[in-house]
Short mmCIF file of C-alpha atoms in Angstrom, two decimals:
data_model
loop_
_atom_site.label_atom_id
_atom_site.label_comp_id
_atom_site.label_asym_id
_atom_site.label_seq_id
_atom_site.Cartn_x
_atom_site.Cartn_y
_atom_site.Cartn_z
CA UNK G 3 74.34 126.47 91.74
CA UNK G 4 76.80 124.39 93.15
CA UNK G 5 80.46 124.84 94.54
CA UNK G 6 81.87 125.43 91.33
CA UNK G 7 84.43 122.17 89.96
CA UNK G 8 88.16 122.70 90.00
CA UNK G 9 89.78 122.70 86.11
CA UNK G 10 91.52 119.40 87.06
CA UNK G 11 88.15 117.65 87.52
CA UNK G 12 86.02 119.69 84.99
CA UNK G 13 88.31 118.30 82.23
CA UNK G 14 88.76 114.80 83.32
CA UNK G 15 84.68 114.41 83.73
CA UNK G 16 85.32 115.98 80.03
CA UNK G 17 87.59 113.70 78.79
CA UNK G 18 85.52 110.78 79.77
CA UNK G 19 82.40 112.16 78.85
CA UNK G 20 82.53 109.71 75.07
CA UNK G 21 85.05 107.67 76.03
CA UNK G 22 86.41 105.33 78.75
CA UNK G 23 89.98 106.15 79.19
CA UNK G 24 92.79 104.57 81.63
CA UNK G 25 95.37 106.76 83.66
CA UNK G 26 97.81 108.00 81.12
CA UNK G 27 95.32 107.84 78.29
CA UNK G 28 92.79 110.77 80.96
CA UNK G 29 96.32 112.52 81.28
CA UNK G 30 96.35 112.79 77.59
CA UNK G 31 93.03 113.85 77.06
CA UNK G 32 92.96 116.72 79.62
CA UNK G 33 96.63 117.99 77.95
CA UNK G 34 94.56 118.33 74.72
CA UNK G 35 91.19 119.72 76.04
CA UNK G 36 93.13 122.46 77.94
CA UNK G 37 95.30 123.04 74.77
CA UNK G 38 98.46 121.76 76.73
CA UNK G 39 97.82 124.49 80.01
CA UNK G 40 97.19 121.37 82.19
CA UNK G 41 99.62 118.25 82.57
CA UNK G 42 97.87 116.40 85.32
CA UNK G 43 100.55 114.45 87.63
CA UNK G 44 99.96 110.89 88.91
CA UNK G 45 98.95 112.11 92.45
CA UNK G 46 96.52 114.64 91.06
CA UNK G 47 95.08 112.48 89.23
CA UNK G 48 94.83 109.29 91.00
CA UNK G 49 93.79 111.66 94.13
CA UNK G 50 90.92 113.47 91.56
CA UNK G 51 90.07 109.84 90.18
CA UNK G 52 89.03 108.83 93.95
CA UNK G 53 87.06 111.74 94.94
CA UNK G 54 85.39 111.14 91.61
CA UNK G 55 84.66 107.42 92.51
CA UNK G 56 83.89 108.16 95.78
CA UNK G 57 81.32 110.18 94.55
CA UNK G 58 79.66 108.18 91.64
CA UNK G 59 80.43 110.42 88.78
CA UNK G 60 82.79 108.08 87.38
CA UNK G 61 83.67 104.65 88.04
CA UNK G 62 86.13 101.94 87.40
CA UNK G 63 85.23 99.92 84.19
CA UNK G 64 87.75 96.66 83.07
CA UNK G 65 91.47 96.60 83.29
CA UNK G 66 93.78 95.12 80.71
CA UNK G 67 98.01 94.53 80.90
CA UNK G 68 99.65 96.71 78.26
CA UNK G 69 103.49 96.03 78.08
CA UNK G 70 103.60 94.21 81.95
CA UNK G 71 101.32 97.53 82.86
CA UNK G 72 98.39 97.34 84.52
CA UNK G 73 95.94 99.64 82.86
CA UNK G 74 92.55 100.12 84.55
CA UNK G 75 89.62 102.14 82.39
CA UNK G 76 87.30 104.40 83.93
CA UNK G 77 83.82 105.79 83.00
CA UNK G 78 81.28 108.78 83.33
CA UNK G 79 78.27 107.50 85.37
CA UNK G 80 75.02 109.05 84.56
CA UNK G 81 75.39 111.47 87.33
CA UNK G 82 79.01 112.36 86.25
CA UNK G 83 77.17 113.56 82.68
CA UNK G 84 74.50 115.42 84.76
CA UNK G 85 77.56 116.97 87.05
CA UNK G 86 79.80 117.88 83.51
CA UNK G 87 76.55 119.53 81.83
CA UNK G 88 75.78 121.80 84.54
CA UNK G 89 79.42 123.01 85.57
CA UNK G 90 79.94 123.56 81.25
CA UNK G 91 76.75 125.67 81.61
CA UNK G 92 77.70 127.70 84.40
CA UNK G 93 81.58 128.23 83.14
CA UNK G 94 79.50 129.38 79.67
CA UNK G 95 77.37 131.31 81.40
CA UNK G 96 80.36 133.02 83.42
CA UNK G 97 82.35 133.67 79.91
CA UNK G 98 79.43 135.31 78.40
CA UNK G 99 78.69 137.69 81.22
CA UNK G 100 82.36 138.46 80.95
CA UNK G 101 82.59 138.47 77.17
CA UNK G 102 79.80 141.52 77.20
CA UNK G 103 81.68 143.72 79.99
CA UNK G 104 84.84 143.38 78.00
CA UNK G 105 83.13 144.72 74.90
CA UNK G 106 81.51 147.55 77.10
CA UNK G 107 84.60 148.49 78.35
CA UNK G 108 86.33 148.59 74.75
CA UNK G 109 83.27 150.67 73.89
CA UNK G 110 83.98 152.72 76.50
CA UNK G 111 87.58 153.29 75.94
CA UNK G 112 87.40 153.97 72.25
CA UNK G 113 84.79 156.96 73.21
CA UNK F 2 117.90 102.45 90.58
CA UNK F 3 115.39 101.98 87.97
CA UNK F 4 112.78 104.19 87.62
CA UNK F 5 110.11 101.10 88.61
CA UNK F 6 112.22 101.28 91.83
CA UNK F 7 112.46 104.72 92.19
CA UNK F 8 108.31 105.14 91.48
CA UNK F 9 107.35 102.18 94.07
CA UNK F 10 109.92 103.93 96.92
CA UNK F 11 108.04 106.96 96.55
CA UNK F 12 104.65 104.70 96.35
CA UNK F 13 105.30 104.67 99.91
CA UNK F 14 103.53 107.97 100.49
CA UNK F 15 100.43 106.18 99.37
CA UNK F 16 98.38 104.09 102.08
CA UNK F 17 98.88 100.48 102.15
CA UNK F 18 95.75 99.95 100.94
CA UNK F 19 96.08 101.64 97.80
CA UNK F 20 99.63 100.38 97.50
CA UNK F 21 98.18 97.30 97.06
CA UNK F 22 94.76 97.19 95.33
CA UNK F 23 96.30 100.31 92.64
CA UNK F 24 99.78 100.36 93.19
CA UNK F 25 100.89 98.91 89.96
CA UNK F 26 98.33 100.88 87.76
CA UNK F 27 99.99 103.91 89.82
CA UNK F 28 103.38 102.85 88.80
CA UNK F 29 102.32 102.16 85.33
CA UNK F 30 101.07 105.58 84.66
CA UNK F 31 103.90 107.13 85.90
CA UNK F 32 106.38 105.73 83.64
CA UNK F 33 104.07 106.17 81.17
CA UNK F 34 104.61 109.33 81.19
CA UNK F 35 108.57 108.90 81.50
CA UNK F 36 109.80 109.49 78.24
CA UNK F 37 112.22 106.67 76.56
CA UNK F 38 116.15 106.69 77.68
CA UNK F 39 115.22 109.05 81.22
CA UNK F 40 117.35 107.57 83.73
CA UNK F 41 115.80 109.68 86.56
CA UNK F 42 112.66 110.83 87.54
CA UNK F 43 112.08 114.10 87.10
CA UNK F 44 111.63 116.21 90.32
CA UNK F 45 108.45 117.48 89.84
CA UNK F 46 106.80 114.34 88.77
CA UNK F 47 108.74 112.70 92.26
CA UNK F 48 107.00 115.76 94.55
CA UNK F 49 103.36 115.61 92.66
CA UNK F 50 103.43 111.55 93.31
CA UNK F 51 104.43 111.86 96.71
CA UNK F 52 102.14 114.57 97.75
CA UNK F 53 99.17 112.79 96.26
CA UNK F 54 100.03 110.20 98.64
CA UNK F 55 100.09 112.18 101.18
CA UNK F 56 96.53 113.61 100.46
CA UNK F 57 95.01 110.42 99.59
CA UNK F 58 96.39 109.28 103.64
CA UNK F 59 94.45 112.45 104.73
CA UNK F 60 91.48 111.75 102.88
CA UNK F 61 91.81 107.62 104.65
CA UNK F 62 91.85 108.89 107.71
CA UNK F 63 88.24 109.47 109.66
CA UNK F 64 88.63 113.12 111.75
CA UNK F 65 90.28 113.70 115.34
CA UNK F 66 86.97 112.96 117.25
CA UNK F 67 85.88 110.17 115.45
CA UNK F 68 89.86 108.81 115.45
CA UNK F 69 89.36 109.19 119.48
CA UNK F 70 85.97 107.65 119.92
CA UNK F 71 87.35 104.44 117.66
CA UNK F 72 90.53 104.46 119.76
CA UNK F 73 88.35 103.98 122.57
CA UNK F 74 86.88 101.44 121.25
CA UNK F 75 83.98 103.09 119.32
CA UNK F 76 82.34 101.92 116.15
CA UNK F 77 83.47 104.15 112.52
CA UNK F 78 80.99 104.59 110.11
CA UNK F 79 81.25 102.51 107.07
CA UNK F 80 83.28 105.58 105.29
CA UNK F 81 86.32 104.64 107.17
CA UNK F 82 86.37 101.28 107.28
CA UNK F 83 89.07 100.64 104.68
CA UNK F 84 91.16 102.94 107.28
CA UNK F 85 90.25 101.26 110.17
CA UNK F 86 90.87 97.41 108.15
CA UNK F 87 94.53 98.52 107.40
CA UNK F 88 94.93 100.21 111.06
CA UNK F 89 93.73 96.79 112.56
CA UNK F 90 95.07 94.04 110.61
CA UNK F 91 98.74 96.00 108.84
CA UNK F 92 102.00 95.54 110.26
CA UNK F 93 102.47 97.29 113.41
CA UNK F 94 98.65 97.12 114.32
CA UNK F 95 99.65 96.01 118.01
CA UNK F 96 101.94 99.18 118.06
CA UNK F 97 99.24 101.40 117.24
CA UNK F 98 96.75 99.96 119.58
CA UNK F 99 99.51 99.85 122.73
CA UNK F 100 100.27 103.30 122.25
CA UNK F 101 97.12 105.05 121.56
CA UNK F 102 96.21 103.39 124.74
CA UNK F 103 99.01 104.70 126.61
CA UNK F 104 97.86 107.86 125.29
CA UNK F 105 94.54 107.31 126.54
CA UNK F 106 95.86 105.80 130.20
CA UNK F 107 97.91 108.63 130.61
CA UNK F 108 95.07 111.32 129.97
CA UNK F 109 92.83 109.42 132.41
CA UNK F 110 95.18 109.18 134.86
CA UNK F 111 96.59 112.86 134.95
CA UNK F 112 92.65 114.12 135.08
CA UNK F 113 92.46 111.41 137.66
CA UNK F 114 95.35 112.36 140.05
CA UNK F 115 94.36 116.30 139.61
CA UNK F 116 91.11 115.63 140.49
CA UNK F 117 91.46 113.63 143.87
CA UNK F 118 94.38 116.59 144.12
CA UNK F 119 91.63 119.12 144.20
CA UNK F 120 89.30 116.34 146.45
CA UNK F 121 91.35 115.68 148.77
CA UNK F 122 92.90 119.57 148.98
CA UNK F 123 96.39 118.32 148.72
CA UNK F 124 98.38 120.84 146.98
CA UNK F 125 102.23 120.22 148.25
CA UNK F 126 104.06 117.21 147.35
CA UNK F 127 104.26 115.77 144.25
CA UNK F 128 106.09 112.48 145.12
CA UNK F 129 102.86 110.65 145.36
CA UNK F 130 100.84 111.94 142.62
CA UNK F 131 103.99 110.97 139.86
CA UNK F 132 104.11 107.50 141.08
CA UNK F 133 100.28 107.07 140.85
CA UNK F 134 100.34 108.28 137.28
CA UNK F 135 103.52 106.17 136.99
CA UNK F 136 101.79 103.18 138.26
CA UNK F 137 98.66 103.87 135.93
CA UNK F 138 100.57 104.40 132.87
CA UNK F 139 102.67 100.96 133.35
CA UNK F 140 99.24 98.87 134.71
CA UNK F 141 97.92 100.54 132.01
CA UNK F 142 100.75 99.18 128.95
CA UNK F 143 100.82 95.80 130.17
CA UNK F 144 96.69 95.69 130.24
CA UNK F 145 97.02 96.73 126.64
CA UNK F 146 99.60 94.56 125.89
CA UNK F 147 98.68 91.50 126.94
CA UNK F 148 94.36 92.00 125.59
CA UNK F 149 95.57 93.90 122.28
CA UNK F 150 94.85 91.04 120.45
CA UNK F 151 91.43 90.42 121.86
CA UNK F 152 90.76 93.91 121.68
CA UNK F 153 91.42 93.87 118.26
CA UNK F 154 89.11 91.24 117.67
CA UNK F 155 86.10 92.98 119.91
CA UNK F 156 86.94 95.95 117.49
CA UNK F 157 86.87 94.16 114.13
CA UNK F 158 83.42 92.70 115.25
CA UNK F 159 81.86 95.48 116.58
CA UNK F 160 82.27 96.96 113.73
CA UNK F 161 80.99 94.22 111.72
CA UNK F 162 84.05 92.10 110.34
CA UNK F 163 84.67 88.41 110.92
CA UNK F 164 87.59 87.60 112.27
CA UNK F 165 89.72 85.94 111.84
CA UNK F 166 88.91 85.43 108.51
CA UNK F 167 87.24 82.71 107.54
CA UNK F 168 86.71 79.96 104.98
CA UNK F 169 83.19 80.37 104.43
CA UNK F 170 81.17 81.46 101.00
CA UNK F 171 82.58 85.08 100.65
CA UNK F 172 80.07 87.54 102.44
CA UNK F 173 79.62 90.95 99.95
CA UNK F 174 82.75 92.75 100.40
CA UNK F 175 82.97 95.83 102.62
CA UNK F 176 81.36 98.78 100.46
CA UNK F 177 85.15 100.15 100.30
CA UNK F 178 84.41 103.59 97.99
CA UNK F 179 87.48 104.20 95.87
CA UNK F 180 89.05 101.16 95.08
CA UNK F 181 87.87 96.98 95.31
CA UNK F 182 86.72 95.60 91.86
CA UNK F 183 87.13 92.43 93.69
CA UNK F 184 87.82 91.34 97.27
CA UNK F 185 91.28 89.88 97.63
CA UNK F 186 92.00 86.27 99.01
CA UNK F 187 92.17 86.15 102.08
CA UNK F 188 90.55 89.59 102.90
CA UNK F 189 88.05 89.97 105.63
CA UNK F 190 84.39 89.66 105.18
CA UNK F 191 81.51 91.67 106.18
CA UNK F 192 79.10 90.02 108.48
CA UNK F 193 75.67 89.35 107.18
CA UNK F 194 73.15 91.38 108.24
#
């Protein structure tokens, strides 16, 4: 098992997992997946984007103008979907472990 | 100031580089998220720009040791190369190169002088000893002075660069990780291998 993924990149490998999706449109995306607990800022996520490049999982697809704004689209590599599989198994595998010692302890303090 | 202005000041934070090849898509996504008639940008979106600047200049940079080798005139591994590009061929290049030299002049010449010190046994009077470092450090500037620009050269061909750029068919661009979907005009090209 790997060092485990911070939130910030978890959800943007998410968001782009069936999608390719520029800057504000990833921004978006995490907002929703997180039910609106995580507004990424520009730095965070131009800073995430580039470790993310930097290490294949995602990369830099076309870019179109939108309004005078540049808009560049990334996309999941192959290794990004291998990388987003394994952390969603492990953070499952971590909230069932913790699902059964809740119930055990609300066993336990119903006794 | 409009908020374009206000997002490109603080685009400063960024590294040239990036100010360059992603600066606009930067700016773009920031007022993106500006919603309609906000005059100002709002504080925290200001510090969270600004400090992913800041990070993204860490992240340029190679460490200390490699940092000292290079300013001595080591090779970088490829990794840093869009670092070491924007350190040798941005304003102020000659700057940097003069004064991390100084740096360097002065180092060598303090071990230097305490060394023949502890040589030579000479342990009272300082008189000489500050105008040998003196002398080093000046000998030293104008050396650096006068051969940065061939220095920078050596240094952009040891480490595999043409230059000064050329007119020739482009060579692959530098694998540069984060950022080129193409090589700007005018850039410098990797030599072939």
């Amino acid at each position: 098992m790997g060092k485990p993924m911070r939130d910030a990149t978890f959800l943007i490998l998410a968001a782009l997992a069936d999608q390719e999706l520029h800057g504000y449109g990833i921004i978006g995306e995490v907002k929703a997946l997180s039910g609106g607990r995580l507004v990424l800022g520009p730095g965070t996520l131009y800073g995430t984007l580039d470790r993310l490049t930097e290490q294949s999982l995602i990369r830099p697809t076309r870019t179109e103008v939108v309004d005078g704004r540049l808009r560049r689209y990334y996309g999941i590599t192959s290794e990004g979907i291998s990388a987003v599989n394994s952390e969603a198994d492990d953070r499952a595998a971590t909230l069932r472990a913790a699902t059964v010692r809740l119930k055990l302890g609300l066993r336990g303090a119903l006794a | 100031m409009s908020n374009e202005r206000q997002v490109r000041t603080l685009m400063r934070a960024w590294p040239r580089p990036d100010r360059i090849e992603r600066g606009d898509e930067i700016v773009g996504t920031t007022l993106d998220l500006l919603r309609e008639g906000i005059t100002h940008l709002p504080v925290h979106l200001a510090v969270n720009l600004v400090l992913g600047g800041l990070q993204a200049r860490w992240r340029m940079r190679p460490p200390l040791w490699r940092w000292a080798w290079y300013r001595m005139g080591g090779r970088l591994p490829t990794r840093w190369h869009r670092w070491m590009l924007n350190d040798l061929t941005s304003p102020g290049w000659r700057r940097r190169m003069v004064m991390s030299r100084a740096i360097a002049v002065g180092f060598g010449a303090i071990i230097g002088v305490s060394a023949t010190q502890i040589v030579l046994h000479q342990t009272d009077g300082f008189t000489p000893t500050i105008f040998l470092v003196s002398g080093m450090l000046i000998g030293g500037l104008l050396g650096a002075i006068t051969r940065s620009r061939k220095d920078r050269d050596r240094q952009l061909v040891r480490n595999g660069y043409h230059w000064p750029p050329s007119n020739d068919p482009p060579w692959p661009p530098p694998p540069a990780p984060t950022t080129s979907d193409q090589q700007r005009p005018g850039a410098i090209g990797r030599r072939p291998t």
